[in-house]
Coordinates of C-alpha atoms in Angstrom, one line a residue:
X28 CA 64.3 27.2 -29.8
X29 CA 64.0 30.1 -27.4
X30 CA 67.0 31.1 -25.3
X31 CA 66.8 30.1 -21.6
X32 CA 68.2 33.2 -20.2
X33 CA 65.3 35.4 -21.8
X34 CA 62.6 33.0 -20.4
X35 CA 64.2 33.4 -16.8
X36 CA 63.9 37.0 -17.3
X37 CA 60.2 37.0 -18.4
X38 CA 59.6 34.8 -15.4
X39 CA 61.3 37.2 -13.0
X40 CA 59.2 40.1 -14.7
X41 CA 56.2 38.2 -14.1
X42 CA 56.7 37.3 -10.7
X43 CA 53.8 40.0 -9.2
X44 CA 51.2 37.7 -11.3
X45 CA 51.5 34.8 -8.7
X46 CA 53.3 31.5 -9.0
X47 CA 55.2 31.9 -12.3
X48 CA 56.9 29.0 -14.0
X49 CA 57.8 27.5 -17.5
X50 CA 58.2 24.0 -18.8
X51 CA 60.6 23.2 -21.7
X52 CA 58.9 21.6 -24.4
X53 CA 60.4 20.6 -27.8
X54 CA 63.3 24.0 -27.8
X55 CA 60.4 26.3 -26.5
X56 CA 58.3 26.7 -23.4
X57 CA 54.8 26.3 -21.9
X58 CA 54.2 29.3 -19.1
X59 CA 52.1 28.9 -16.2
X60 CA 50.8 31.0 -13.9
X61 CA 49.1 29.7 -10.4
X62 CA 49.7 26.1 -12.4
X63 CA 47.3 27.5 -15.1
X64 CA 48.6 27.7 -18.8
X65 CA 48.6 30.9 -19.8
X66 CA 50.7 31.0 -22.6
X67 CA 54.2 30.1 -24.7
X68 CA 57.5 31.5 -25.3
X69 CA 58.4 30.4 -28.7
X70 CA 61.8 31.7 -30.4
X71 CA 62.1 34.6 -28.1
X72 CA 58.6 36.0 -28.3
X73 CA 56.0 36.3 -25.6
X74 CA 52.4 34.7 -26.3
X75 CA 49.6 34.5 -24.6
X76 CA 46.1 32.8 -25.0
X77 CA 43.7 34.8 -27.1
X78 CA 41.3 35.2 -24.1
X79 CA 39.1 38.5 -24.7
X80 CA 39.5 39.8 -21.4
X81 CA 43.2 40.6 -22.5
X82 CA 42.3 42.8 -25.3
X83 CA 41.1 45.9 -23.2
X84 CA 44.5 45.6 -21.1
X85 CA 46.7 45.1 -24.3
X86 CA 48.9 48.1 -25.6
X87 CA 48.2 48.9 -29.0
X88 CA 51.5 47.6 -30.3
X89 CA 50.3 43.7 -28.6
X90 CA 47.0 43.7 -30.4
X91 CA 48.5 41.8 -33.0
X92 CA 48.2 37.9 -33.1
X93 CA 49.6 34.9 -34.6
X94 CA 50.4 31.2 -34.3
X95 CA 53.5 31.0 -31.8
X96 CA 54.1 27.5 -34.1
X97 CA 52.9 26.0 -37.5
X98 CA 49.4 24.7 -36.7
X99 CA 48.4 26.7 -33.6
X100 CA 45.9 29.4 -33.0
X101 CA 46.7 32.7 -33.0
X102 CA 47.9 34.1 -29.6
X103 CA 48.7 37.9 -28.6
X104 CA 52.6 38.3 -29.2
X105 CA 53.9 40.6 -26.3
X106 CA 56.7 42.9 -27.4
X107 CA 56.9 45.1 -24.1
X108 CA 58.3 42.3 -21.7
X109 CA 60.3 45.0 -20.1
X110 CA 57.3 46.6 -18.0
X111 CA 56.8 44.2 -15.4
X112 CA 53.6 45.8 -14.3
X113 CA 52.3 44.9 -17.6
X114 CA 53.3 42.0 -17.8
X115 CA 52.3 40.6 -14.6
X116 CA 48.9 42.0 -15.3
X117 CA 48.5 40.5 -18.1
X118 CA 49.6 37.1 -17.1
X119 CA 47.6 37.6 -14.0
X120 CA 44.7 38.3 -15.7
X121 CA 44.9 35.3 -18.6
X122 CA 45.6 33.0 -15.5
X123 CA 42.2 34.1 -13.8
X124 CA 40.4 33.4 -17.1
X125 CA 41.8 30.4 -18.4
X126 CA 40.3 27.1 -17.4

């Protein structure tokens, strides 16, 4: 389960990306940018969809992938949520390339 304060912090950090919202699902959160699913916040980690367009933008430490929950496909795990510009860029890019 994710801490609601951390979820709110991530939403604020990503505010430059567009309309950022999160919906609670089974104790964790689905993350939306401009009404498109871009990732998840699970167990207090930000997971972004495994889009190839994100890979060149990622810091080296964020290039690892793991599933956000059992049975899910691997997502990028974003550890640097304190960098507002970085988080906003990643989320905006994910929204641009998400269906």
